[in-house]
Coordinates of C-alpha atoms in Angstrom, one line a residue:
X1 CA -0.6 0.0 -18.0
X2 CA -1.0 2.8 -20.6
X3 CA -4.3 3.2 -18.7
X4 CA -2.7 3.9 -15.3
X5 CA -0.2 6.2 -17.0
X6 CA -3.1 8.0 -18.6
X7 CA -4.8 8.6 -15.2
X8 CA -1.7 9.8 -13.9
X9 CA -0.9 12.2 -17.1
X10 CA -4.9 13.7 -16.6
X11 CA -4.1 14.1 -12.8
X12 CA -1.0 16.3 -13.4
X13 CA -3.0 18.6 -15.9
X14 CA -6.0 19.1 -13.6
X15 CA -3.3 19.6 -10.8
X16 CA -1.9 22.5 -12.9
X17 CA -5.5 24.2 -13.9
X18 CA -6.4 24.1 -10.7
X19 CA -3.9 26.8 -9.6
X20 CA -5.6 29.8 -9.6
X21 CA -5.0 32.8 -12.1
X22 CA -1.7 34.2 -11.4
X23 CA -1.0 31.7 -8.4
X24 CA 3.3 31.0 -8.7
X25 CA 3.7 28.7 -5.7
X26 CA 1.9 26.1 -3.8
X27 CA 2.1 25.2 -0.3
X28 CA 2.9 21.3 0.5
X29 CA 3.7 19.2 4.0
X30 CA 6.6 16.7 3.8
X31 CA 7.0 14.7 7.1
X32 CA 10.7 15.6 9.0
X33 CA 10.5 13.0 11.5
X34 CA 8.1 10.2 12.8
X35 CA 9.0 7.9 16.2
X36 CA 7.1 4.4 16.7
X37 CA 6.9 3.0 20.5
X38 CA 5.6 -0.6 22.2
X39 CA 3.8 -0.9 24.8
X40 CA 6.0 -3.5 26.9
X41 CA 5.2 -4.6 31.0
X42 CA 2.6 -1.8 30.8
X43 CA 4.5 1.3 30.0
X44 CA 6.0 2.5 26.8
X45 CA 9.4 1.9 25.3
X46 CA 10.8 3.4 22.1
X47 CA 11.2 0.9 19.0
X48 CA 12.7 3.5 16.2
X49 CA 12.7 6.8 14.5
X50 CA 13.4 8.2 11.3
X51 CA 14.5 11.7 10.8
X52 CA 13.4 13.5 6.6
X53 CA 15.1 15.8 4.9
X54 CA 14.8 18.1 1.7
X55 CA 16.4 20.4 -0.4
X56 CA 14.3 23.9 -1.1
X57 CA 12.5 22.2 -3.7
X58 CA 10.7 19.3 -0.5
X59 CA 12.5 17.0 -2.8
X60 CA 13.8 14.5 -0.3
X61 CA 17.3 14.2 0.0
X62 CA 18.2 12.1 2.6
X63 CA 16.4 9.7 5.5
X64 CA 18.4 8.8 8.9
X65 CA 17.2 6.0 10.8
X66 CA 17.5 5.2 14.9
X67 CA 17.2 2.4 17.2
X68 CA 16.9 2.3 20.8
X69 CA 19.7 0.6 22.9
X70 CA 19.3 -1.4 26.2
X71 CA 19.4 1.9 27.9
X72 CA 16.7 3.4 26.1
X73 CA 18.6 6.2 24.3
X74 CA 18.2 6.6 20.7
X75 CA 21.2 6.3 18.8
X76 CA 21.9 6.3 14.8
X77 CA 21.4 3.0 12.5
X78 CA 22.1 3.5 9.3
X79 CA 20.6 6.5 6.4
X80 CA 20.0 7.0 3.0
X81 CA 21.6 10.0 1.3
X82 CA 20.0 11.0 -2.1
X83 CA 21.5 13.1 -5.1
X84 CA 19.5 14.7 -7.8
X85 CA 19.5 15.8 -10.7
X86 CA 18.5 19.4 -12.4
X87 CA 15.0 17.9 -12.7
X88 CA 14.6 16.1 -9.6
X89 CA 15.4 12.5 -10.8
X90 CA 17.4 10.7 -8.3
X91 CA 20.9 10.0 -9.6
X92 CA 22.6 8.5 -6.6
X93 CA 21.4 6.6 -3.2
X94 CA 23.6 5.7 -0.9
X95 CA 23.4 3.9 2.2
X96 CA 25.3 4.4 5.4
X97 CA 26.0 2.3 8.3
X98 CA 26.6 4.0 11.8
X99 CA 29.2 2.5 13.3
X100 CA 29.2 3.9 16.6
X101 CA 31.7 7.2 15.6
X102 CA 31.0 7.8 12.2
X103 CA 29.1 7.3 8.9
X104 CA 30.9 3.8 7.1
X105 CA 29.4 3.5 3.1
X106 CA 27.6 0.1 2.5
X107 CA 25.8 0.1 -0.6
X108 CA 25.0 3.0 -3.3
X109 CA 22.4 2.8 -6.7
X110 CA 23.8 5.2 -9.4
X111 CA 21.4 6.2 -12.3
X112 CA 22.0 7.3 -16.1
X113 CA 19.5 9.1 -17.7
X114 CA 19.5 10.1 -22.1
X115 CA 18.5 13.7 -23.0
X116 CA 14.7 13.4 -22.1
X117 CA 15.3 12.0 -18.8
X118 CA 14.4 8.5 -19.7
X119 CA 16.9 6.1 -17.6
X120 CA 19.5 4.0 -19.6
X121 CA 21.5 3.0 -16.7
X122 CA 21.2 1.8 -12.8
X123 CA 23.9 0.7 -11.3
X124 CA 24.5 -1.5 -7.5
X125 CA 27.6 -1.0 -6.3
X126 CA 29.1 -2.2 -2.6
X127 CA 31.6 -0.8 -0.7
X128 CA 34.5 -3.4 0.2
X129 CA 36.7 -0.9 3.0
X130 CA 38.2 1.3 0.6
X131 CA 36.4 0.9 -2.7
X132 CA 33.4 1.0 -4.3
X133 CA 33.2 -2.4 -5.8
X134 CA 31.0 -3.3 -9.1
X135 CA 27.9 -5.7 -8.2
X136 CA 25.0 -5.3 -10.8
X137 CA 23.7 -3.4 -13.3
X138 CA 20.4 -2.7 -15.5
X139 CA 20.6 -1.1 -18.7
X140 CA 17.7 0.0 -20.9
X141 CA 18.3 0.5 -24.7
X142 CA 16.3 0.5 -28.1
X143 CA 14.2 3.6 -26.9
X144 CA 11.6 4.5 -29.8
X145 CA 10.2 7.8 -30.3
X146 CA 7.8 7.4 -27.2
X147 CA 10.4 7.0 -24.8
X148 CA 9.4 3.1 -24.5
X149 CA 12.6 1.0 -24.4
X150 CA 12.9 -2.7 -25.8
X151 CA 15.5 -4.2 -24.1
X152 CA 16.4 -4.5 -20.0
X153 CA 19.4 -6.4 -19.5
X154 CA 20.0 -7.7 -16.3
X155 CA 24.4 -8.2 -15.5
X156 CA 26.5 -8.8 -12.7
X157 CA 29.9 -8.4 -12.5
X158 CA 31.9 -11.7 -11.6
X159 CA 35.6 -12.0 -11.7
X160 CA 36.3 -9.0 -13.4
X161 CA 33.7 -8.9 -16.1
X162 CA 29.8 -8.3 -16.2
X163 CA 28.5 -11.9 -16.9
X164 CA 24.4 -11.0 -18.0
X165 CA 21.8 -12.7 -16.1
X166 CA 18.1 -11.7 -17.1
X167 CA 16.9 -9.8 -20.1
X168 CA 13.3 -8.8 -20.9
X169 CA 12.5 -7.1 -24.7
X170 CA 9.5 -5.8 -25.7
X171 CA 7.3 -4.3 -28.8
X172 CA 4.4 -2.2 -28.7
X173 CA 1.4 -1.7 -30.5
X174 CA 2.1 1.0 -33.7
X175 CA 5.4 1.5 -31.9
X176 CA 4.0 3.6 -29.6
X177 CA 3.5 3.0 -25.8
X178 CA 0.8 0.2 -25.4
X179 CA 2.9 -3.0 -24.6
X180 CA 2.3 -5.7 -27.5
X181 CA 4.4 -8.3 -26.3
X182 CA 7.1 -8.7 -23.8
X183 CA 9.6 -12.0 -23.6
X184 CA 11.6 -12.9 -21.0
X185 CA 14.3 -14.4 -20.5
X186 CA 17.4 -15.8 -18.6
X187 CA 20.9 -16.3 -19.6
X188 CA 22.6 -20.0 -19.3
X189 CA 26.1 -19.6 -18.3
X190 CA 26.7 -23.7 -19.0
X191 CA 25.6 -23.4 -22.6
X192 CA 26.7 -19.5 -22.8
X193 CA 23.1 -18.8 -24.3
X194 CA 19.7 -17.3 -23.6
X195 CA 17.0 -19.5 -22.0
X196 CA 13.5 -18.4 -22.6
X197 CA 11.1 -18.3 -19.5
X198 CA 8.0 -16.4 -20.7
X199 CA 6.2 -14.4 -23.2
X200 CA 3.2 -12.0 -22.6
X201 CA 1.2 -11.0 -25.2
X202 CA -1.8 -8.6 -24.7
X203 CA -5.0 -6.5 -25.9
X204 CA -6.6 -4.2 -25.9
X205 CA -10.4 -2.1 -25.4
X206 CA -10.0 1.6 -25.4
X207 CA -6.8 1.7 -24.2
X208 CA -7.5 -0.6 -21.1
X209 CA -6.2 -4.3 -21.4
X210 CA -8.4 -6.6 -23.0
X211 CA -6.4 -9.8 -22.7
X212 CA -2.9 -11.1 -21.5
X213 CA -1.8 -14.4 -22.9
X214 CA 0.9 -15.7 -21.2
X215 CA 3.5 -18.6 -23.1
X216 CA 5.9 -21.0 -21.8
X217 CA 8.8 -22.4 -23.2
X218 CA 8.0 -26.3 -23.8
X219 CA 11.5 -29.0 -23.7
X220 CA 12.8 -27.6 -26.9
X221 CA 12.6 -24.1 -26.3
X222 CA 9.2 -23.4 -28.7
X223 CA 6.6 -21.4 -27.0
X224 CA 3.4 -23.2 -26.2
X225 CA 0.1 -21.4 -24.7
X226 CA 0.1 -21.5 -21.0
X227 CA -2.6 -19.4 -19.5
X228 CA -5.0 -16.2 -20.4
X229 CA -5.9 -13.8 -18.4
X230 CA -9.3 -11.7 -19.7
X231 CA -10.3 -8.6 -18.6
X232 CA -14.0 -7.2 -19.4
X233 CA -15.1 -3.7 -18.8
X234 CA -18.2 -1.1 -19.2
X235 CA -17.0 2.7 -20.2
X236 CA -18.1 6.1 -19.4
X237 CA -16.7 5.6 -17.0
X238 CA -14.3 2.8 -17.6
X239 CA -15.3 -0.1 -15.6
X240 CA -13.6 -3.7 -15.0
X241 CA -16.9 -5.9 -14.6
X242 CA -15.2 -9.0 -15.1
X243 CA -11.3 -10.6 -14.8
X244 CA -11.3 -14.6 -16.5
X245 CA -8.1 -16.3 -15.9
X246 CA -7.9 -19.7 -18.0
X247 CA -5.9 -22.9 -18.9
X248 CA -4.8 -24.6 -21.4
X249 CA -5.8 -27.6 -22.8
X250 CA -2.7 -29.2 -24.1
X251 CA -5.0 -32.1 -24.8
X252 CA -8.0 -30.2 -26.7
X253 CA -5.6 -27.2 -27.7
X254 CA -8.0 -24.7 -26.3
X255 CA -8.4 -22.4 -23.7
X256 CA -10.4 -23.6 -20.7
X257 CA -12.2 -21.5 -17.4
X258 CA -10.4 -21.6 -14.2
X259 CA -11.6 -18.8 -12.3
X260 CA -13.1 -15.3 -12.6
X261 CA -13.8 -12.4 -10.6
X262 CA -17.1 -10.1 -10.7
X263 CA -17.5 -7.1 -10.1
X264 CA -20.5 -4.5 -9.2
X265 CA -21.0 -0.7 -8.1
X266 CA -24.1 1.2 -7.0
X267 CA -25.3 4.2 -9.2
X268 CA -22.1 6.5 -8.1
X269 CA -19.6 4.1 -9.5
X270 CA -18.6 3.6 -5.8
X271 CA -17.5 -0.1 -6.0
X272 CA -20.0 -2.3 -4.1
X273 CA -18.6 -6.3 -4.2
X274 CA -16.1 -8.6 -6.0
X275 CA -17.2 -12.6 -6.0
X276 CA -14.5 -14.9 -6.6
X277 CA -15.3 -18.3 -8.4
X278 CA -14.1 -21.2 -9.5
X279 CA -14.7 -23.0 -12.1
X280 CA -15.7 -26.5 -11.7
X281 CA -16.5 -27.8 -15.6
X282 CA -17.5 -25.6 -18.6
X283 CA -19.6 -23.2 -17.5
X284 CA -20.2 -25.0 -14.3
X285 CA -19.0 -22.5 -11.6
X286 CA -18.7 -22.4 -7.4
X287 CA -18.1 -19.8 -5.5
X288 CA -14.6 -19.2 -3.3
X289 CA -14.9 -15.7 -2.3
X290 CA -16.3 -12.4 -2.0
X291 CA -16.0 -8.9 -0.5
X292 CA -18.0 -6.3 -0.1
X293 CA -18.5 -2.4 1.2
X294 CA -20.6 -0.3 2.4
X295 CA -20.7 3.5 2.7
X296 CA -22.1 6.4 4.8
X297 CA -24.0 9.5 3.3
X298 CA -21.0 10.8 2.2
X299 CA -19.7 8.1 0.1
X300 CA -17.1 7.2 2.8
X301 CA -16.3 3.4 3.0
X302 CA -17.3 2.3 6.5
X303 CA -17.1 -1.5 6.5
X304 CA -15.6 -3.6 4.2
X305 CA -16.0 -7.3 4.9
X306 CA -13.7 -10.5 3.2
X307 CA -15.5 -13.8 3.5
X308 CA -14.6 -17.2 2.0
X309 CA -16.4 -20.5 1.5
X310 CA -15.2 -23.6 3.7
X311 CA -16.4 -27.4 2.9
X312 CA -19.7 -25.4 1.2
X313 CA -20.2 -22.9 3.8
X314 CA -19.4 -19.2 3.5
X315 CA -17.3 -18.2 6.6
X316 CA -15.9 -14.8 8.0
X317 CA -12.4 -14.5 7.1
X318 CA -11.6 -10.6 8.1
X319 CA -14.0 -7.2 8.4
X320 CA -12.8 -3.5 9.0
X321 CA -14.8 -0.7 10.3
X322 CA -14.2 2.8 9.9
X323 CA -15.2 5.9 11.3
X324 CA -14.3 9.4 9.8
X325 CA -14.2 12.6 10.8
X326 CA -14.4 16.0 8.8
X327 CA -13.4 12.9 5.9
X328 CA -10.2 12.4 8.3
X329 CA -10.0 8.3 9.2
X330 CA -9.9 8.4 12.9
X331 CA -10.6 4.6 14.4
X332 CA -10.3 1.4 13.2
X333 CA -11.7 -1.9 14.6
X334 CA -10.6 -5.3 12.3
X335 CA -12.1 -8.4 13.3
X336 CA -11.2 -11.7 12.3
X337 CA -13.8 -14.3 11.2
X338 CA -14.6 -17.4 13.7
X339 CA -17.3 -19.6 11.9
X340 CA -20.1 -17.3 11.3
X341 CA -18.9 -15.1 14.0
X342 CA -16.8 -11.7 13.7
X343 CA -13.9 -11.3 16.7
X344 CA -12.4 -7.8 17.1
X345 CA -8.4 -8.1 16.9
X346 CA -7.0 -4.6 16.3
X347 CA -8.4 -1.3 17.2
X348 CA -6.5 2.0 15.4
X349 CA -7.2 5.6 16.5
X350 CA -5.6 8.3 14.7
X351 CA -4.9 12.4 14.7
X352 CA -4.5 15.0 12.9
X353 CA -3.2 18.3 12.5
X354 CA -4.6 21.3 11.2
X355 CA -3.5 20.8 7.7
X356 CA -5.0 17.4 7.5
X357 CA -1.8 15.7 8.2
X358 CA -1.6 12.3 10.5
X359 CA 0.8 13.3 13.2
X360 CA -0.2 10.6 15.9
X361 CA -1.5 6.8 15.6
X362 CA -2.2 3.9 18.0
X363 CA -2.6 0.5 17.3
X364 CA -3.7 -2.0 20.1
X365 CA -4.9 -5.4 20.5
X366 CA -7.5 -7.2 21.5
X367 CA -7.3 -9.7 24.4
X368 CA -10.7 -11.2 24.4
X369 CA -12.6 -8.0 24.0
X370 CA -10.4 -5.8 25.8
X371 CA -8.1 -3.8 23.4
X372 CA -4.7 -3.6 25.0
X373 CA -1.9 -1.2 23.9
X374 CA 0.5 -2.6 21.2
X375 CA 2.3 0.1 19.4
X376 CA 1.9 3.8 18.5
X377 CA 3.8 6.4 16.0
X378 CA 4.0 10.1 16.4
X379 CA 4.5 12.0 13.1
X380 CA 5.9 15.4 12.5
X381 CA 5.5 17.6 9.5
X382 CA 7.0 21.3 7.4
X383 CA 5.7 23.0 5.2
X384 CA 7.1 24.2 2.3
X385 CA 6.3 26.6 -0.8
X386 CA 7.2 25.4 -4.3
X387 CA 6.5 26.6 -7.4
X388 CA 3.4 25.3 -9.5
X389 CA 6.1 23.8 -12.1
X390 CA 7.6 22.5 -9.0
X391 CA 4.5 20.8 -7.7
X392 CA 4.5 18.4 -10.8
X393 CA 7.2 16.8 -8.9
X394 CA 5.6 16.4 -5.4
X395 CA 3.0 13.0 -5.4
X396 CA 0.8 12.0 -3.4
X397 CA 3.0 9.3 -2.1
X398 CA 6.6 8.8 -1.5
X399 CA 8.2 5.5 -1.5
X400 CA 11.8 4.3 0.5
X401 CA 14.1 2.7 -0.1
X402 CA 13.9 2.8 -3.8
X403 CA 15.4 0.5 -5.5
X404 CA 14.2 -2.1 -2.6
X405 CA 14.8 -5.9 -1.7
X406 CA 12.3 -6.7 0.7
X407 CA 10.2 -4.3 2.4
X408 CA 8.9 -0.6 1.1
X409 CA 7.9 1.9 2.8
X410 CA 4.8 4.1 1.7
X411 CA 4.7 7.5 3.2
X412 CA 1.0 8.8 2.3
X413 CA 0.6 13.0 2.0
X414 CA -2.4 14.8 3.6
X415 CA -5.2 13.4 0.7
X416 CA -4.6 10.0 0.6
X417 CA -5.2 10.5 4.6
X418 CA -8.8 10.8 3.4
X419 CA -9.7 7.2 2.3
X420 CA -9.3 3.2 2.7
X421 CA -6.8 2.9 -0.1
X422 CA -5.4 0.2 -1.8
X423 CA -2.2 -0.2 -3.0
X424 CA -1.3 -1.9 -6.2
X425 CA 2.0 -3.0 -7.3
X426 CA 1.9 -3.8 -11.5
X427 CA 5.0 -5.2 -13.5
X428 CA 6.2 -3.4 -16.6
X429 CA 2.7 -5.3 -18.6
X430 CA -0.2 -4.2 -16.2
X431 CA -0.1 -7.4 -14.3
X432 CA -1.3 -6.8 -11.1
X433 CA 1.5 -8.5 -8.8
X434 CA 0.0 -7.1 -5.3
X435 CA -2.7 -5.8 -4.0
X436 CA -3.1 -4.4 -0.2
X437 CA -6.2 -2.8 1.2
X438 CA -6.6 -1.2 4.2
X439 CA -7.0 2.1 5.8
X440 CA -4.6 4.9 4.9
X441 CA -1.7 5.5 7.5
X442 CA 0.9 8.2 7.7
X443 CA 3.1 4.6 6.7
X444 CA 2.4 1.9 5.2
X445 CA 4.5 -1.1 4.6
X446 CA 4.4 -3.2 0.9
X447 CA 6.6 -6.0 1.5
X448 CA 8.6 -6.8 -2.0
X449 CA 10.3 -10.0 -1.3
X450 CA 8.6 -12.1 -3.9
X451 CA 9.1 -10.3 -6.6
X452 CA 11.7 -10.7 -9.3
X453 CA 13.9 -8.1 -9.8
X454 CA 12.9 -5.4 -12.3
X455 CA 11.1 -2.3 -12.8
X456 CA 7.5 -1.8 -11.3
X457 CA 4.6 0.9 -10.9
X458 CA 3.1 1.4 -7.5
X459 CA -0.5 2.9 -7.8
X460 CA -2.6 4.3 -4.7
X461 CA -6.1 4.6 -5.2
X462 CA -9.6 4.6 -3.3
X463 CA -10.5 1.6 -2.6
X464 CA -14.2 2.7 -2.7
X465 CA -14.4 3.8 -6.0
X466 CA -11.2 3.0 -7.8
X467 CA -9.8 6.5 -8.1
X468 CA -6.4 6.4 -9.2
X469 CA -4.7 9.0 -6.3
X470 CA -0.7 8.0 -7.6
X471 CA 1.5 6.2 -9.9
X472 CA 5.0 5.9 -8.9
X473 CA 7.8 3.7 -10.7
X474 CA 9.9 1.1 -8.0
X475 CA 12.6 -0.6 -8.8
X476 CA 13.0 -4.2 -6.8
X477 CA 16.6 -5.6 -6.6
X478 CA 18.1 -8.9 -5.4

């Protein structure tokens, strides 16, 4: 994790000496509105819309979403409606229902923030008619000097009172901001007492992690070893080579292999395979899986292939191809794997605008070998000058609803637009909860709904290499 926040400090520095000598402002693009259709009894029908806005700053401020009724006429759904702080921090969203004459409140998050903008406080609130009524809340507390904090408690508020649900604490390593150990835990409302329900403990190489050892709680609440999770890497430049995950033995009392991951890259650190195995006795291993890429002349990913091993046999399980142009990602094909035989399902054509922007995509779908029209988006953009203090604000990404329940949107600027990213989704530790690759999109959708509640990062980066393009904090609700 310290890693990833690393990458992301280096990338804000560079971003700021890169602005020429006595440059104050800096153009960006921030999408105002984007319209998806489907392609139903061979002619196109409107699906929905979303309509952007921003304050001077492109800091967005609220989103307004539309449907299409029977008649096909576009009419409001609900929005989100942002307020922020001095700094940019969001310190209210709020959502609004249309009910067919006006705006009704449904929902709102409120945040706290201390004096250097850390946040102390997020509050859910729901509105009952003619009230906003108290629902949950997330508080952060026992900050060190670092800004790190040791405690998330997790309440809701039942019959009057807040009645705590989940708490996670943590300690790092010098006190610093490398996670040491983190516990969760839950709260029993029978016994009126705290139930423990995991610990992490971790290592670490040159600031990457080394080693996560995860511990359960046995019958009587003592923590017993559960699993390990081993990460090996080369450096200059920081590689992983190898991630271990093992067992263990309650029997033997050690930790045993059950699976691993290798990795390679060619001589330009572009990343080349991963081979998945298993691990059948010690040091006895099969293999499950592997994926691989391959690149043109300008180090632009223009295949990557999944593939899996059935009863003994490795068998096709998904392929993309890409085709670029002027580094732009213009068509698509993905296959699905039949046997040892590839079969094209989607087909994806994009364009751009001048500015590098996505304003139009088309998705359709294969009926045999014919591709038939399924869906397509149209995407519309403004430009904006900010200043270069400004610009540390403005990512390469931006992420709504956030906080979210089920389903995120990703909203990918003009660079990411350049690559086959993938999107990574780490708890508060560095554990690596999700992980989606596919071509960039002007959208992208991450959906959440497994997760546990609680604070996460959301990192974008190629997917050919492993350049870190984002980090950006969600926050998943119930």
């Amino acid at each position: 994790m310290d890693t990833l926040r690393a990458l992301f400090v280096c990338i804000c520095v560079l971003l700021i000496h890169s602005i020429p000598m006595g440059a104050q402002t800096s153009t960006v693009y921030r999408k105002i509105a984007q319209r998806q259709d489907e392609y139903m009894g061979n002619t196109w029908v409107g699906k929905d819309s979303t309509l952007f806005s921003y304050n001077v700053d492109a800091m967005l401020t609220a989103t307004h979403s539309l449907k299409v009724d029977a008649a096909q006429n576009w009419t409001s759904d609900y929005r989100f409606v942002y307020s922020l702080s001095p700094s940019g921090k969001v310190v209210e969203q709020r959502r609004e229902n249309w009910n067919g004459s006006s705006w009704i409140n449904a929902n709102r998050y409120t945040y706290l923030y201390n004096m250097i903008d850390s946040l102390i406080t997020i509050e859910y609130d729901v509105w009952n008619g003619t009230q906003w009524t108290p629902n949950g809340r997330i508080t952060y507390t026992g900050f060190n000097a670092f800004g790190q904090w040791s405690e998330e408690l997790t309440s809701f508020y039942i019959a009057g009172m807040w009645q705590p649900y989940f708490r996670k604490t943590q300690t790092y390593v010098n006190n610093q901001t490398k996670l040491q150990q983190q516990n969760k835990e839950s709260y029993d409302v029978t016994t009126n007492s705290w139930k423990k329900i995991e610990r992490l403990t971790y290592t670490y190489a040159q600031d990457s992690v080394s080693s996560i050892t995860r511990s359960v709680p046995d019958s009587n609440q003592n923590w017993r070893s559960d699993k390990k999770y081993i990460y090996q890497y080369t450096f200059s430049p920081t590689r992983l080579n190898l991630y271990l995950v093992q067992n263990f033995d309650t029997i033997t009392y050690n930790f045993v292999d059950e699976s691993r991951v290798v990795y390679t890259y060619s001589n330009s650190n572009k990343l080349l395979s991963t081979h998945t195995e298993i691990a059948l006795a010690p040091n006895v291993w099969v293999s499950k899986g592997r994926e691989t890429y391959l690149y043109n002349a300008l180090d632009e990913c223009e295949e990557y292939t999944d593939e899996e091993v059935l009863n003994g046999v490795w068998t096709n399980k998904k392929k993309s191809n890409y085709v670029y142009l002027s580094s732009l990602l213009t068509h698509q094909t993905d296959y699905v794997g039949s046997a040892s035989n590839w079969m094209p399902s989607t087909y994806m054509f994009m364009n751009y605008d001048n500015a590098g922007n996505m304003v139009f995509k088309q998705t359709d779908v294969f009926s045999g070998n014919n591709p038939v029209p399924s869906h397509r988006a149209f995407y519309y953009y403004q430009s904006y000058v900010v200043s270069a203090e400004d610009l540390l604000l403005h990512t390469d990404i931006l992420i709504y609803p956030n906080p979210a329940r089920n389903q995120v949107s990703v909203e990918l600027s003009m660079p990411s637009h350049r690559r086959v990213v993938e999107i990574l989704l780490y708890d508060m530790q560095g554990k690596v909860c999700q992980s989606i690759i596919q071509a960039s999109q002007a959208t992208l959708q991450v959906p959440v709904n497994t997760l546990e509640t609680g604070v996460y990062f959301l990192a974008v980066r190629d997917a050919s290499d492993g350049t870190l393009l984002n980090v950006s904090k969600l926050l998943i609700q119930d």
